[in-house]
PDB file of C-alpha atoms and ligand atoms in Angstrom:
ATOM      1  CA  UNK A 979     -37.937 -48.457 -66.909  1.00 70.00           C
ATOM      2  CA  UNK A 980     -35.919 -49.610 -63.896  1.00 83.00           C
ATOM      3  CA  UNK A 981     -37.731 -51.978 -61.582  1.00 94.00           C
ATOM      4  CA  UNK A 982     -38.257 -50.497 -58.162  1.00 97.00           C
ATOM      5  CA  UNK A 983     -36.589 -52.676 -55.563  1.00 98.00           C
ATOM      6  CA  UNK A 984     -37.570 -53.180 -51.937  1.00 98.00           C
ATOM      7  CA  UNK A 985     -34.323 -51.490 -50.841  1.00 98.00           C
ATOM      8  CA  UNK A 986     -34.889 -48.477 -53.114  1.00 97.00           C
ATOM      9  CA  UNK A 987     -38.490 -48.005 -52.038  1.00 98.00           C
ATOM     10  CA  UNK A 988     -37.569 -48.019 -48.343  1.00 98.00           C
ATOM     11  CA  UNK A 989     -34.289 -46.144 -48.814  1.00 98.00           C
ATOM     12  CA  UNK A 990     -32.626 -48.920 -46.862  1.00 98.00           C
ATOM     13  CA  UNK A 991     -29.095 -47.774 -47.708  1.00 98.00           C
ATOM     14  CA  UNK A 992     -29.750 -44.499 -45.900  1.00 98.00           C
ATOM     15  CA  UNK A 993     -31.921 -45.975 -43.151  1.00 98.00           C
ATOM     16  CA  UNK A 994     -29.461 -48.694 -42.161  1.00 98.00           C
ATOM     17  CA  UNK A 995     -26.502 -46.323 -42.214  1.00 98.00           C
ATOM     18  CA  UNK A 996     -28.002 -44.081 -39.527  1.00 98.00           C
ATOM     19  CA  UNK A 997     -26.965 -46.140 -36.482  1.00 98.00           C
ATOM     20  CA  UNK A 998     -23.603 -44.906 -35.342  1.00 96.00           C
ATOM     21  CA  UNK A 999     -22.461 -46.159 -31.938  1.00 94.00           C
ATOM     22  CA  UNK A1000     -20.141 -43.678 -30.224  1.00 97.00           C
ATOM     23  CA  UNK A1001     -18.052 -46.274 -28.398  1.00 97.00           C
ATOM     24  CA  UNK A1002     -14.581 -46.577 -29.950  1.00 96.00           C
ATOM     25  CA  UNK A1003     -13.987 -49.258 -32.601  1.00 94.00           C
ATOM     26  CA  UNK A1004     -11.712 -50.994 -30.109  1.00 96.00           C
ATOM     27  CA  UNK A1005     -14.649 -51.563 -27.696  1.00 96.00           C
ATOM     28  CA  UNK A1006     -15.878 -55.091 -26.994  1.00 97.00           C
ATOM     29  CA  UNK A1007     -18.395 -56.356 -29.522  1.00 98.00           C
ATOM     30  CA  UNK A1008     -21.042 -56.851 -26.809  1.00 98.00           C
ATOM     31  CA  UNK A1009     -20.802 -53.171 -25.785  1.00 98.00           C
ATOM     32  CA  UNK A1010     -20.993 -51.922 -29.385  1.00 98.00           C
ATOM     33  CA  UNK A1011     -24.017 -54.137 -29.990  1.00 98.00           C
ATOM     34  CA  UNK A1012     -25.720 -52.861 -26.835  1.00 98.00           C
ATOM     35  CA  UNK A1013     -25.235 -49.263 -27.930  1.00 98.00           C
ATOM     36  CA  UNK A1014     -26.584 -50.208 -31.369  1.00 98.00           C
ATOM     37  CA  UNK A1015     -29.658 -51.663 -29.618  1.00 98.00           C
ATOM     38  CA  UNK A1016     -30.064 -48.417 -27.606  1.00 98.00           C
ATOM     39  CA  UNK A1017     -29.870 -46.286 -30.780  1.00 98.00           C
ATOM     40  CA  UNK A1018     -32.282 -48.509 -32.751  1.00 98.00           C
ATOM     41  CA  UNK A1019     -34.816 -48.440 -29.895  1.00 98.00           C
ATOM     42  CA  UNK A1020     -34.749 -44.628 -29.761  1.00 98.00           C
ATOM     43  CA  UNK A1021     -34.803 -44.170 -33.531  1.00 98.00           C
ATOM     44  CA  UNK A1022     -37.736 -46.524 -33.975  1.00 98.00           C
ATOM     45  CA  UNK A1023     -39.603 -44.743 -31.163  1.00 98.00           C
ATOM     46  CA  UNK A1024     -39.131 -41.458 -33.039  1.00 98.00           C
ATOM     47  CA  UNK A1025     -40.309 -43.062 -36.303  1.00 98.00           C
ATOM     48  CA  UNK A1026     -43.470 -44.395 -34.688  1.00 98.00           C
ATOM     49  CA  UNK A1027     -44.001 -41.042 -32.955  1.00 98.00           C
ATOM     50  CA  UNK A1028     -43.946 -39.413 -36.402  1.00 98.00           C
ATOM     51  CA  UNK A1029     -46.783 -41.712 -37.517  1.00 98.00           C
ATOM     52  CA  UNK A1030     -48.749 -41.319 -34.260  1.00 98.00           C
ATOM     53  CA  UNK A1031     -48.558 -37.512 -34.348  1.00 99.00           C
ATOM     54  CA  UNK A1032     -49.657 -37.482 -38.012  1.00 98.00           C
ATOM     55  CA  UNK A1033     -52.567 -39.843 -37.259  1.00 98.00           C
ATOM     56  CA  UNK A1034     -53.756 -37.785 -34.281  1.00 98.00           C
ATOM     57  CA  UNK A1035     -53.482 -34.566 -36.307  1.00 98.00           C
ATOM     58  CA  UNK A1036     -55.457 -36.171 -39.163  1.00 98.00           C
ATOM     59  CA  UNK A1037     -58.162 -37.267 -36.697  1.00 98.00           C
ATOM     60  CA  UNK A1038     -58.357 -33.729 -35.279  1.00 98.00           C
ATOM     61  CA  UNK A1039     -58.815 -32.328 -38.818  1.00 98.00           C
ATOM     62  CA  UNK A1040     -61.659 -34.767 -39.471  1.00 98.00           C
ATOM     63  CA  UNK A1041     -63.443 -33.750 -36.270  1.00 97.00           C
ATOM     64  CA  UNK A1042     -63.520 -30.050 -37.107  1.00 96.00           C
ATOM     65  CA  UNK A1043     -66.972 -28.387 -37.210  1.00 88.00           C
ATOM     66  CA  UNK A1044     -68.725 -29.008 -40.488  1.00 87.00           C
ATOM     67  CA  UNK A1045     -67.217 -32.432 -41.086  1.00 93.00           C
ATOM     68  CA  UNK A1046     -69.726 -35.191 -41.739  1.00 91.00           C
ATOM     69  CA  UNK A1047     -70.415 -38.691 -40.405  1.00 92.00           C
ATOM     70  CA  UNK A1048     -68.043 -40.337 -42.921  1.00 95.00           C
ATOM     71  CA  UNK A1049     -65.226 -38.096 -41.723  1.00 97.00           C
ATOM     72  CA  UNK A1050     -65.975 -39.058 -38.140  1.00 96.00           C
ATOM     73  CA  UNK A1051     -65.793 -42.749 -38.999  1.00 96.00           C
ATOM     74  CA  UNK A1052     -62.447 -42.177 -40.746  1.00 98.00           C
ATOM     75  CA  UNK A1053     -61.194 -40.304 -37.680  1.00 98.00           C
ATOM     76  CA  UNK A1054     -61.894 -43.465 -35.658  1.00 98.00           C
ATOM     77  CA  UNK A1055     -59.522 -45.394 -37.925  1.00 98.00           C
ATOM     78  CA  UNK A1056     -56.772 -42.846 -37.299  1.00 98.00           C
ATOM     79  CA  UNK A1057     -57.374 -42.785 -33.546  1.00 98.00           C
ATOM     80  CA  UNK A1058     -57.496 -46.562 -33.176  1.00 98.00           C
ATOM     81  CA  UNK A1059     -54.267 -46.844 -35.149  1.00 98.00           C
ATOM     82  CA  UNK A1060     -52.595 -44.236 -32.941  1.00 98.00           C
ATOM     83  CA  UNK A1061     -53.639 -46.249 -29.874  1.00 98.00           C
ATOM     84  CA  UNK A1062     -52.231 -49.450 -31.338  1.00 98.00           C
ATOM     85  CA  UNK A1063     -48.953 -47.734 -32.241  1.00 98.00           C
ATOM     86  CA  UNK A1064     -48.624 -46.349 -28.712  1.00 98.00           C
ATOM     87  CA  UNK A1065     -48.805 -49.962 -27.554  1.00 98.00           C
ATOM     88  CA  UNK A1066     -45.884 -50.793 -29.830  1.00 98.00           C
ATOM     89  CA  UNK A1067     -44.030 -47.780 -28.439  1.00 97.00           C
ATOM     90  CA  UNK A1068     -44.409 -48.957 -24.866  1.00 96.00           C
ATOM     91  CA  UNK A1069     -43.319 -52.468 -25.799  1.00 97.00           C
ATOM     92  CA  UNK A1070     -40.123 -51.025 -27.242  1.00 97.00           C
ATOM     93  CA  UNK A1071     -39.396 -49.487 -23.874  1.00 97.00           C
ATOM     94  CA  UNK A1072     -39.978 -52.884 -22.244  1.00 98.00           C
ATOM     95  CA  UNK A1073     -37.559 -54.475 -24.763  1.00 98.00           C
ATOM     96  CA  UNK A1074     -34.840 -52.079 -23.554  1.00 98.00           C
ATOM     97  CA  UNK A1075     -34.902 -53.892 -20.205  1.00 98.00           C
ATOM     98  CA  UNK A1076     -32.679 -56.384 -22.065  1.00 98.00           C
ATOM     99  CA  UNK A1077     -29.898 -53.772 -22.215  1.00 98.00           C
ATOM    100  CA  UNK A1078     -27.220 -55.025 -19.807  1.00 98.00           C
ATOM    101  CA  UNK A1079     -26.561 -52.245 -17.284  1.00 98.00           C
ATOM    102  CA  UNK A1080     -22.794 -52.868 -17.392  1.00 98.00           C
ATOM    103  CA  UNK A1081     -22.806 -52.108 -21.142  1.00 98.00           C
ATOM    104  CA  UNK A1082     -25.018 -49.045 -20.638  1.00 98.00           C
ATOM    105  CA  UNK A1083     -22.518 -47.755 -18.069  1.00 98.00           C
ATOM    106  CA  UNK A1084     -19.780 -48.009 -20.730  1.00 98.00           C
ATOM    107  CA  UNK A1085     -21.446 -45.803 -23.327  1.00 98.00           C
ATOM    108  CA  UNK A1086     -23.695 -43.547 -21.206  1.00 98.00           C
ATOM    109  CA  UNK A1087     -20.940 -40.943 -20.574  1.00 97.00           C
ATOM    110  CA  UNK A1088     -20.682 -40.551 -24.374  1.00 98.00           C
ATOM    111  CA  UNK A1089     -24.289 -39.296 -24.542  1.00 97.00           C
ATOM    112  CA  UNK A1090     -23.340 -35.929 -23.019  1.00 97.00           C
ATOM    113  CA  UNK A1091     -26.507 -33.986 -22.249  1.00 97.00           C
ATOM    114  CA  UNK A1092     -28.589 -35.745 -24.942  1.00 98.00           C
ATOM    115  CA  UNK A1093     -31.885 -36.893 -23.415  1.00 98.00           C
ATOM    116  CA  UNK A1094     -35.270 -38.243 -24.469  1.00 97.00           C
ATOM    117  CA  UNK A1095     -36.690 -35.235 -22.618  1.00 97.00           C
ATOM    118  CA  UNK A1096     -35.646 -33.235 -25.713  1.00 97.00           C
ATOM    119  CA  UNK A1097     -37.909 -35.293 -27.985  1.00 98.00           C
ATOM    120  CA  UNK A1098     -39.966 -32.634 -29.772  1.00 98.00           C
ATOM    121  CA  UNK A1099     -42.382 -35.187 -31.186  1.00 98.00           C
ATOM    122  CA  UNK A1100     -43.113 -36.633 -27.729  1.00 98.00           C
ATOM    123  CA  UNK A1101     -43.634 -33.163 -26.265  1.00 98.00           C
ATOM    124  CA  UNK A1102     -45.977 -32.197 -29.101  1.00 98.00           C
ATOM    125  CA  UNK A1103     -47.961 -35.440 -28.748  1.00 98.00           C
ATOM    126  CA  UNK A1104     -48.310 -34.667 -25.035  1.00 98.00           C
ATOM    127  CA  UNK A1105     -49.764 -31.267 -25.953  1.00 98.00           C
ATOM    128  CA  UNK A1106     -52.302 -32.855 -28.322  1.00 98.00           C
ATOM    129  CA  UNK A1107     -53.323 -35.447 -25.714  1.00 98.00           C
ATOM    130  CA  UNK A1108     -53.199 -33.205 -22.623  1.00 98.00           C
ATOM    131  CA  UNK A1109     -52.792 -34.297 -19.009  1.00 96.00           C
ATOM    132  CA  UNK A1110     -54.932 -34.572 -15.870  1.00 92.00           C
ATOM    133  CA  UNK A1111     -54.953 -30.782 -15.401  1.00 94.00           C
ATOM    134  CA  UNK A1112     -55.414 -29.648 -18.977  1.00 96.00           C
ATOM    135  CA  UNK A1113     -57.414 -30.951 -21.936  1.00 96.00           C
ATOM    136  CA  UNK A1114     -55.356 -31.125 -25.127  1.00 97.00           C
ATOM    137  CA  UNK A1115     -56.623 -30.125 -28.566  1.00 98.00           C
ATOM    138  CA  UNK A1116     -57.690 -33.718 -29.273  1.00 98.00           C
ATOM    139  CA  UNK A1117     -60.328 -33.748 -26.517  1.00 98.00           C
ATOM    140  CA  UNK A1118     -61.276 -30.101 -27.113  1.00 98.00           C
ATOM    141  CA  UNK A1119     -61.948 -30.811 -30.789  1.00 98.00           C
ATOM    142  CA  UNK A1120     -63.984 -33.911 -29.946  1.00 98.00           C
ATOM    143  CA  UNK A1121     -66.095 -31.960 -27.427  1.00 97.00           C
ATOM    144  CA  UNK A1122     -66.670 -29.180 -30.015  1.00 96.00           C
ATOM    145  CA  UNK A1123     -67.661 -31.730 -32.677  1.00 96.00           C
ATOM    146  CA  UNK A1124     -70.219 -33.256 -30.317  1.00 96.00           C
ATOM    147  CA  UNK A1125     -71.569 -29.800 -29.462  1.00 96.00           C
ATOM    148  CA  UNK A1126     -71.752 -28.831 -33.135  1.00 95.00           C
ATOM    149  CA  UNK A1127     -73.934 -31.910 -33.775  1.00 94.00           C
ATOM    150  CA  UNK A1128     -76.274 -30.877 -30.973  1.00 96.00           C
ATOM    151  CA  UNK A1129     -75.017 -33.312 -28.355  1.00 97.00           C
ATOM    152  CA  UNK A1130     -72.335 -33.312 -25.654  1.00 98.00           C
ATOM    153  CA  UNK A1131     -69.625 -35.620 -24.347  1.00 98.00           C
ATOM    154  CA  UNK A1132     -71.791 -36.217 -21.264  1.00 98.00           C
ATOM    155  CA  UNK A1133     -74.664 -37.371 -23.503  1.00 97.00           C
ATOM    156  CA  UNK A1134     -72.328 -39.543 -25.599  1.00 98.00           C
ATOM    157  CA  UNK A1135     -71.138 -41.238 -22.414  1.00 97.00           C
ATOM    158  CA  UNK A1136     -74.691 -41.671 -21.196  1.00 96.00           C
ATOM    159  CA  UNK A1137     -75.876 -43.224 -24.469  1.00 96.00           C
ATOM    160  CA  UNK A1138     -72.892 -45.554 -24.925  1.00 96.00           C
ATOM    161  CA  UNK A1139     -72.981 -47.537 -28.213  1.00 97.00           C
ATOM    162  CA  UNK A1140     -76.243 -45.792 -29.226  1.00 97.00           C
ATOM    163  CA  UNK A1141     -74.150 -42.629 -29.698  1.00 97.00           C
ATOM    164  CA  UNK A1142     -72.577 -44.376 -32.722  1.00 96.00           C
ATOM    165  CA  UNK A1143     -69.309 -42.910 -34.003  1.00 97.00           C
ATOM    166  CA  UNK A1144     -69.003 -40.510 -31.058  1.00 97.00           C
ATOM    167  CA  UNK A1145     -69.046 -43.413 -28.626  1.00 98.00           C
ATOM    168  CA  UNK A1146     -66.242 -45.110 -30.532  1.00 98.00           C
ATOM    169  CA  UNK A1147     -64.251 -41.868 -30.667  1.00 98.00           C
ATOM    170  CA  UNK A1148     -64.599 -41.431 -26.892  1.00 98.00           C
ATOM    171  CA  UNK A1149     -63.383 -45.006 -26.329  1.00 98.00           C
ATOM    172  CA  UNK A1150     -60.467 -44.498 -28.756  1.00 98.00           C
ATOM    173  CA  UNK A1151     -59.405 -41.318 -26.908  1.00 98.00           C
ATOM    174  CA  UNK A1152     -59.469 -43.198 -23.635  1.00 98.00           C
ATOM    175  CA  UNK A1153     -57.300 -45.937 -25.117  1.00 98.00           C
ATOM    176  CA  UNK A1154     -54.776 -43.373 -26.400  1.00 98.00           C
ATOM    177  CA  UNK A1155     -54.684 -41.705 -22.970  1.00 98.00           C
ATOM    178  CA  UNK A1156     -54.196 -45.051 -21.227  1.00 98.00           C
ATOM    179  CA  UNK A1157     -51.377 -46.125 -23.546  1.00 98.00           C
ATOM    180  CA  UNK A1158     -49.623 -42.754 -23.213  1.00 98.00           C
ATOM    181  CA  UNK A1159     -49.823 -43.111 -19.427  1.00 98.00           C
ATOM    182  CA  UNK A1160     -48.567 -46.695 -19.594  1.00 98.00           C
ATOM    183  CA  UNK A1161     -45.651 -45.619 -21.821  1.00 98.00           C
ATOM    184  CA  UNK A1162     -44.537 -43.254 -19.039  1.00 98.00           C
ATOM    185  CA  UNK A1163     -44.977 -46.025 -16.431  1.00 98.00           C
ATOM    186  CA  UNK A1164     -42.886 -48.491 -18.436  1.00 98.00           C
ATOM    187  CA  UNK A1165     -40.285 -45.815 -19.143  1.00 98.00           C
ATOM    188  CA  UNK A1166     -39.845 -44.880 -15.493  1.00 98.00           C
ATOM    189  CA  UNK A1167     -39.644 -48.592 -14.616  1.00 98.00           C
ATOM    190  CA  UNK A1168     -36.804 -48.906 -17.119  1.00 98.00           C
ATOM    191  CA  UNK A1169     -35.140 -45.764 -15.759  1.00 98.00           C
ATOM    192  CA  UNK A1170     -35.110 -47.072 -12.182  1.00 98.00           C
ATOM    193  CA  UNK A1171     -33.673 -50.351 -13.493  1.00 98.00           C
ATOM    194  CA  UNK A1172     -30.925 -48.537 -15.413  1.00 98.00           C
ATOM    195  CA  UNK A1173     -30.145 -45.589 -13.115  1.00 98.00           C
ATOM    196  CA  UNK A1174     -31.524 -46.428  -9.672  1.00 98.00           C
ATOM    197  CA  UNK A1175     -31.952 -43.012  -8.060  1.00 97.00           C
ATOM    198  CA  UNK A1176     -29.320 -41.397 -10.327  1.00 97.00           C
ATOM    199  CA  UNK A1177     -29.780 -38.170 -12.286  1.00 98.00           C
ATOM    200  CA  UNK A1178     -30.608 -38.009 -16.006  1.00 98.00           C
ATOM    201  CA  UNK A1179     -28.368 -36.872 -18.850  1.00 98.00           C
ATOM    202  CA  UNK A1180     -30.911 -34.086 -19.404  1.00 98.00           C
ATOM    203  CA  UNK A1181     -30.129 -32.707 -15.943  1.00 97.00           C
ATOM    204  CA  UNK A1182     -33.243 -33.810 -14.052  1.00 98.00           C
ATOM    205  CA  UNK A1183     -33.415 -35.877 -10.864  1.00 98.00           C
ATOM    206  CA  UNK A1184     -34.207 -38.902 -13.092  1.00 98.00           C
ATOM    207  CA  UNK A1185     -36.911 -41.331 -11.903  1.00 98.00           C
ATOM    208  CA  UNK A1186     -38.225 -38.913  -9.230  1.00 98.00           C
ATOM    209  CA  UNK A1187     -38.751 -36.224 -11.899  1.00 98.00           C
ATOM    210  CA  UNK A1188     -40.378 -38.689 -14.297  1.00 98.00           C
ATOM    211  CA  UNK A1189     -42.703 -40.062 -11.581  1.00 98.00           C
ATOM    212  CA  UNK A1190     -44.119 -36.579 -11.056  1.00 97.00           C
ATOM    213  CA  UNK A1191     -44.947 -36.339 -14.765  1.00 96.00           C
ATOM    214  CA  UNK A1192     -47.069 -39.488 -14.867  1.00 97.00           C
ATOM    215  CA  UNK A1193     -50.665 -38.306 -15.021  1.00 95.00           C
ATOM    216  CA  UNK A1194     -53.772 -39.782 -16.625  1.00 96.00           C
ATOM    217  CA  UNK A1195     -55.034 -37.776 -19.614  1.00 98.00           C
ATOM    218  CA  UNK A1196     -58.731 -37.159 -20.364  1.00 98.00           C
ATOM    219  CA  UNK A1197     -59.817 -36.542 -16.756  1.00 97.00           C
ATOM    220  CA  UNK A1198     -63.160 -35.034 -17.818  1.00 97.00           C
ATOM    221  CA  UNK A1199     -63.955 -37.952 -20.112  1.00 98.00           C
ATOM    222  CA  UNK A1200     -63.153 -40.437 -17.322  1.00 97.00           C
ATOM    223  CA  UNK A1201     -65.436 -38.520 -14.974  1.00 97.00           C
ATOM    224  CA  UNK A1202     -68.300 -38.349 -17.474  1.00 97.00           C
ATOM    225  CA  UNK A1203     -68.032 -42.061 -18.314  1.00 97.00           C
ATOM    226  CA  UNK A1204     -68.218 -42.968 -14.631  1.00 96.00           C
ATOM    227  CA  UNK A1205     -71.643 -41.299 -14.409  1.00 94.00           C
ATOM    228  CA  UNK A1206     -72.981 -44.598 -15.798  1.00 92.00           C
ATOM    229  CA  UNK A1207     -72.733 -46.041 -12.268  1.00 93.00           C
ATOM    230  CA  UNK A1208     -74.953 -43.295 -10.848  1.00 91.00           C
ATOM    231  CA  UNK A1209     -77.484 -43.643 -13.683  1.00 90.00           C
ATOM    232  CA  UNK A1210     -77.541 -47.407 -13.274  1.00 89.00           C
ATOM    233  CA  UNK A1211     -78.021 -47.195  -9.488  1.00 93.00           C
ATOM    234  CA  UNK A1212     -80.900 -44.728  -9.953  1.00 92.00           C
ATOM    235  CA  UNK A1213     -82.571 -46.995 -12.504  1.00 92.00           C
ATOM    236  CA  UNK A1214     -82.398 -49.957 -10.181  1.00 94.00           C
ATOM    237  CA  UNK A1215     -83.638 -47.894  -7.226  1.00 93.00           C
ATOM    238  CA  UNK A1216     -86.546 -46.521  -9.266  1.00 80.00           C
TER     239      UNK A1216
HETATM  240  C1  LIG B 253     -31.831 -47.063 -20.924  1.00 88.77           C
HETATM  241  C2  LIG B 253     -32.878 -46.449 -21.391  1.00 88.77           C
HETATM  242  C3  LIG B 253     -33.367 -45.089 -20.946  1.00 88.77           C
HETATM  243  C4  LIG B 253     -32.982 -44.323 -19.869  1.00 88.77           C
HETATM  244  C5  LIG B 253     -31.963 -44.639 -18.791  1.00 88.77           C
HETATM  245  C6  LIG B 253     -33.761 -43.101 -19.939  1.00 88.77           C
HETATM  246  C7  LIG B 253     -33.651 -42.067 -19.025  1.00 88.77           C
HETATM  247  C8  LIG B 253     -34.422 -40.932 -19.010  1.00 88.77           C
HETATM  248  C9  LIG B 253     -34.379 -39.899 -17.997  1.00 88.77           C
HETATM  249  C10 LIG B 253     -33.514 -39.927 -16.751  1.00 88.77           C
HETATM  250  C11 LIG B 253     -35.264 -38.943 -18.374  1.00 88.77           C
HETATM  251  C12 LIG B 253     -35.553 -37.617 -17.620  1.00 88.77           C
HETATM  252  C13 LIG B 253     -34.850 -36.472 -18.310  1.00 88.77           C
HETATM  253  C14 LIG B 253     -33.350 -36.466 -18.076  1.00 88.77           C
HETATM  254  O1  LIG B 253     -32.892 -35.925 -17.067  1.00 88.77           O
HETATM  255  O2  LIG B 253     -32.617 -36.997 -18.946  1.00 88.77           O
HETATM  256  C15 LIG B 253     -35.892 -39.380 -19.596  1.00 88.77           C
HETATM  257  C16 LIG B 253     -36.897 -38.703 -20.247  1.00 88.77           C
HETATM  258  C17 LIG B 253     -37.465 -39.137 -21.429  1.00 88.77           C
HETATM  259  N1  LIG B 253     -37.076 -40.216 -22.196  1.00 88.77           N
HETATM  260 FE1  LIG B 253     -35.861 -41.695 -21.607  1.00 88.77          FE
HETATM  261  N2  LIG B 253     -34.592 -43.150 -21.020  1.00 88.77           N
HETATM  262  C18 LIG B 253     -34.379 -44.342 -21.676  1.00 88.77           C
HETATM  263  C19 LIG B 253     -35.019 -44.797 -22.830  1.00 88.77           C
HETATM  264  C20 LIG B 253     -35.890 -44.035 -23.590  1.00 88.77           C
HETATM  265  C21 LIG B 253     -36.466 -44.444 -24.847  1.00 88.77           C
HETATM  266  C22 LIG B 253     -36.270 -45.780 -25.575  1.00 88.77           C
HETATM  267  C23 LIG B 253     -37.211 -43.418 -25.283  1.00 88.77           C
HETATM  268  C24 LIG B 253     -37.992 -43.384 -26.567  1.00 88.77           C
HETATM  269  C25 LIG B 253     -37.885 -42.380 -27.409  1.00 88.77           C
HETATM  270  C26 LIG B 253     -37.130 -42.364 -24.292  1.00 88.77           C
HETATM  271  C27 LIG B 253     -37.778 -41.152 -24.349  1.00 88.77           C
HETATM  272  C28 LIG B 253     -37.845 -40.255 -23.320  1.00 88.77           C
HETATM  273  C29 LIG B 253     -38.801 -39.169 -23.285  1.00 88.77           C
HETATM  274  C30 LIG B 253     -39.858 -38.865 -24.345  1.00 88.77           C
HETATM  275  C31 LIG B 253     -38.578 -38.474 -22.088  1.00 88.77           C
HETATM  276  C32 LIG B 253     -39.408 -37.314 -21.556  1.00 88.77           C
HETATM  277  C33 LIG B 253     -40.519 -37.962 -20.717  1.00 88.77           C
HETATM  278  C34 LIG B 253     -41.539 -37.009 -20.135  1.00 88.77           C
HETATM  279  O3  LIG B 253     -41.579 -35.853 -20.524  1.00 88.77           O
HETATM  280  O4  LIG B 253     -42.290 -37.453 -19.264  1.00 88.77           O
HETATM  281  N3  LIG B 253     -36.322 -42.784 -23.269  1.00 88.77           N
HETATM  282  N4  LIG B 253     -35.360 -40.585 -19.979  1.00 88.77           N
END
C-alpha cells in the first residue's frame, strides 16, 4: 500500500496552484507578490468561512427540540470554535493593511466587478447570526431550546453560570456576534485605508455603504443580559 504523504492528504498540488495573479508576467515582482497576498487573504477567508458556517450549522442542529444535555455541551464546542475562527478572520483583514496601496492601484482595475459583497458564505453566515433588527436562526433555535426545557433566555441571563450549558451557549453567541461586528469594523477600516471615499468594485459607495451595514447582532440577548444591573440594584436596595 502506498504511504499517504502530507501533500497528498492536503491536496497541496491543487491548493497551491489556485493563486493566479492577473497582473501580466512582465509586471514588477513586488506588484505580483502583492496581488498574490490579496488572493491568498481572500481565499483563506473563504476557507475559514466554510468551517465557521459548518460549525454554526452543526450547533443549530444540536440545539433542536428533543436534543439532550450532551448535545448542548457539544454545541458549545462548535460555537466557541466558530467564535475563535471569526477572530482569525478579522486578523486576516488586519494583515491586509500591509498591502501597499500603490501595488493595489496597479491590479485593482483587473478585478472588474468582482467584490467581497458577492461572498455567498459571508451572506449566509450573516443570515444565521442576524443583525440588530432581526434575530437569525442561531438565536431563534437557542431561544426555542431554552423554552423546550421549560426555561427562557431571560431566565438563563438572570441565573448566569447556574443555568449551566445554556449560560455558556448565551456567552458563546455573544462572542460570535461581537467578532462578526468587529470583522466588519476592521474591514471598513481597511477599505478607508485602501480606497478613501472611493466606490467599490461591486458598485456601492464603498466605506459609506459598509458603515451603514455595521450593526451589533443579538440585540435581545444583550438587552436581557443587561437586566442583571436592575436585579442587582434592587437586591442592594432591598
Ligand atoms: C484591499 C482589501 C479590500 C478592499 C479594498 C475591500 C473593499 C470592499 C468594498 C468597497 C466593499 C463594498 C462592496 C463593493 O462595492 O465592492 C466590500 C464588501 C465586502 N468585502 Fe471587501 N475589501 C477588501 C478585503 C476583503 C477581504 C480580505 C475579504 C474577505 C473575504 C472581504 C470580504 C468582503 C465582504 C464579505 C463584503 C460584504 C460586507 C458586508 O456585507 O457588510 N473584503 N469590500
